[in-house]
Amino acid sequence: MKNSEQEFLKSAHGGDSKIGDINAILEWVRAQNDRVEVEVERIAFKDMTHWGFDALSGSLRHDSGRFFSIDGIQVSTNWGTISSWNQPIINQPEIGYLGFIVKRINGVLHFLVQAKIEPGNVNHVQISPTIQATRSNYTQVHKGRKPLYLEYFRNVKSDNVLLDQLQSEQGARFLMKRNRNIIINVDEDIPVYDNFEWLTLQQIKTLMRFDNLVNMDTRTVISGIQFSDPSVTCTDALRYLADSTETAKFEYESLKSVVTTEGAVHSINGIIHFLTDIKSRYDLIVDRIPLNDVKQWAVLPDEISRGDGKYFKVIGVNVAISNREIMSWQQPMIQPSQPGICAFVCKKINGILHLIVQAKLECGNRDIVELAPTVQCLTGDYRQPDSQPVPFLDYILGVSREQVVVDCLQSEEGGRFYREQNRNILVIADESFPDKLPDHYIWMTLNQLFYFNRFNNYLNIQARNLLAAIAFS
Amino acid sequence: MKNSEQEFLKSAHGGDSKIGDINAILEWVRAQNDRVEVEVERIAFKDMTHWGFDALSGSLRHDSGRFFSIDGIQVSTNWGTISSWNQPIINQPEIGYLGFIVKRINGVLHFLVQAKIEPGNVNHVQISPTIQATRSNYTQVHKGRKPLYLEYFRNVKSDNVLLDQLQSEQGARFLMKRNRNIIINVDEDIPVYDNFEWLTLQQIKTLMRFDNLVNMDTRTVISGIQFSDPSVTCTDALRYLADSTETAKFEYESLKSVVTTEGAVHSINGIIHFLTDIKSRYDLIVDRIPLNDVKQWAVLPDEISRGDGKYFKVIGVNVAISNREIMSWQQPMIQPSQPGICAFVCKKINGILHLIVQAKLECGNRDIVELAPTVQCLTGDYRQPDSQPVPFLDYILGVSREQVVVDCLQSEEGGRFYREQNRNILVIADESFPDKLPDHYIWMTLNQLFYFNRFNNYLNIQARNLLAAIAFS
């Protein structure tokens, strides 16, 4: 396995594409969009076939008990200024596949992507992994078609597994949800079905500069591919791919570089100490309560929402799509009240690029806090005069244009979230930016973030999304 | 912080002791034992002051709601042959300190140990960390004395933190319990109170060869101290300290050696794949149920137990001890039905020592499975004709004497477990031992075990106990 991993990482970065240049890919996505009809209309919960409110728990659930449910929770914590609250949350305990098949073509690794429709997508079709399948999905609870390429993942030999990690999803929306982020290699020729195409990692990263084009599932999987030259500075690291199509500049050195990176502000043990200290001091107690008892939220005939309109609402939709496993269905979705901002502030310290990482408690976290971007908030948070100031937000919104390396809108997963998008920003601070950070914030190098990203429940989805964008912006 | 870590690991291994030879230490423990009176008598639950059964949940709990409670759980899983069961379990959500203060004395790092009485200890006094304190304990819920040395841990500067990890405890007995395993350095002179003494790591490891002398909390903390020469073979590794008192033979090279260890059967990513695959396929669903509803268990006036006497019982005890924070108190304890066996089979593969590690599901696990010793079972399991065969158990019990490197009885934590001890065994298999392993078992090197041990909830307490014994046996 080790040899193929190394080869993978060497060949994944850069190289010639098969489909051609970015314009050809954009044209392909556009053509896919033209070929499908998508209709999403809001309906009352009672009109959702196979979905209903459980008499006992009040949860909004599928008759089969599978897929996911909308439950009520009571949260208690000694973190932050609000010590207890109620909210609805998505409960999806099954671990699904988010997987890519990769294959060496003309000496360069290509990723088999799907131009996939999801009902919640703002622009309908997005670049998606080869497979996105919940366990209910691939065990065919809904009697639809078996997901394409499933058998490659089910029957893969260990030697062909290049990456296989459990990664968390939005802790404010999901109760301890995780998915299996997996990349497998094939050597043989395989069929390329309708809507599928081979792209290089470089192309996928380039497509991430466009708003809402690369879906969340793609971004989380590729965030696991390590970026590794220990000597990279901010400029080199962040602008590398714009200037270069060489292969193999990025070697599989990341683990080694964690050890040899003399300039890191904190050691790995120091970062573990930072997390242990926080996890020891803060409690996160989440109890399930009946959905009807969720305070400040009302279960109405066609939505579950707060009187003040804050945060999000749960809605029911009827979906009709022409190129999906099932042509039409009903389901609940989450509709956000406003877009959010996820941003990292970076700075060169001791000659090495460091990022400001915050330990963030979210109610659905499996282990109290996860490592999050410097800023992660709803835009509504800071527009209201009574809200707490968000550290570093003013700085990020006020920096000069040339310090901004990434700035685009990225969609959340369109199978659960209705037209949710967050602004992803990455800025480079200059020398005058203070090194001292508030409590719960820590400087980490890129390699240290990649190091922790291999393990369960360290980096949250928002941090991983930005990580996916960083390497090649 | 990095410099002090490296110094720490260099100087922790070997060197001259302050107290003198092992006999002097044994004599000191004996003297401590002679100085105290210990009386533990079983009492009915109703005679336990401040403890009672909660009217709503049926849980056996302290009036303050703190310390711990005995709850009922319903477990469902698709792992193994038993798909669902009920049992009582200890619920102790607070994270406490298990901590050592270390200090360089005559150039060698010494650990401040306590000769500590715990009510459940078979031999009363055991070598314990500088501090063992639950949050209830150190916030003085029980109005006792503040734990000695607490202020050193509360006020420690990051630079003096040498190790700080959250580690799990027995997953079959505790519901997701974890403690903070911490080692801090002091440079200044500090008071050495009654019952405390400075010992070297080598001495602690040597004391682990004696039955029930080094307590579980000490063993889990020192299991985090990495053992690291990548070229060590089984003979060198396991017999090193018996022949040597040199300092600094073990360098802080373990992380590097994980990368450079060419001979490891699996890469780190390969081991993560092994775990991800298992965690994706198996469910562990644990629901709280009223203690009175726990099937096959009866809540009697003075014990909670099964009709067939299997596994363990919950008992009530009155404790009177002369050198503890409080002189006498009542509490529930867990009394096992029989001792257990925890054993690793090791084998040299590609010139490197490898251990057979199993992924083991236990109901109290925070993340479905943890890495466990090759064999971990109650002795009762394999003595009964109707029980499933335990892989590798016959091999371990049948190997020749010279293949056995570790074989002693080690106590579980005497604050919760009444006279519980497990046989800890480590055997070296010869060349003829097959490399192929059953499902859920994997070959790992010592360095790989240490690598994963830094992160939350990878190695279980039984694996860590054996790891603590390995380095210097």
Coordinates of C-alpha atoms in Angstrom, one line a residue, chain A residues 3 6 21 59-60 69 88-89 104 132 134 144 231 250 254 259 263 269 282 285 306 315 320 322 336 341 406 447:
Chain A
N3 CA 4.2 2.5 -2.6
Q6 CA 3.4 7.7 -2.5
D21 CA -8.7 23.2 -20.4
S59 CA -39.2 13.3 15.1
L60 CA -39.8 13.9 11.4
S69 CA -34.6 12.2 10.7
P88 CA -33.9 20.8 15.7
I89 CA -31.0 18.7 14.3
R104 CA -3.4 7.0 -14.0
Q132 CA -22.0 9.6 -2.8
T134 CA -25.6 6.6 2.3
G144 CA -33.9 3.0 -6.7
S231 CA 9.8 24.9 3.2
F250 CA 4.8 17.9 -4.1
S254 CA 4.4 15.7 4.9
V259 CA 8.9 16.3 12.4
G263 CA 9.8 26.8 12.6
N269 CA 2.2 17.5 21.5
Y282 CA -15.8 22.3 28.8
I285 CA -24.3 17.6 27.1
R306 CA -38.1 30.2 14.9
I315 CA -38.9 22.7 5.1
A320 CA -38.3 16.0 -9.7
S322 CA -34.4 13.6 -14.7
P336 CA -30.5 28.7 6.1
I341 CA -18.4 33.3 6.3
V406 CA -9.2 32.8 -1.8
N447 CA 1.4 20.4 7.5

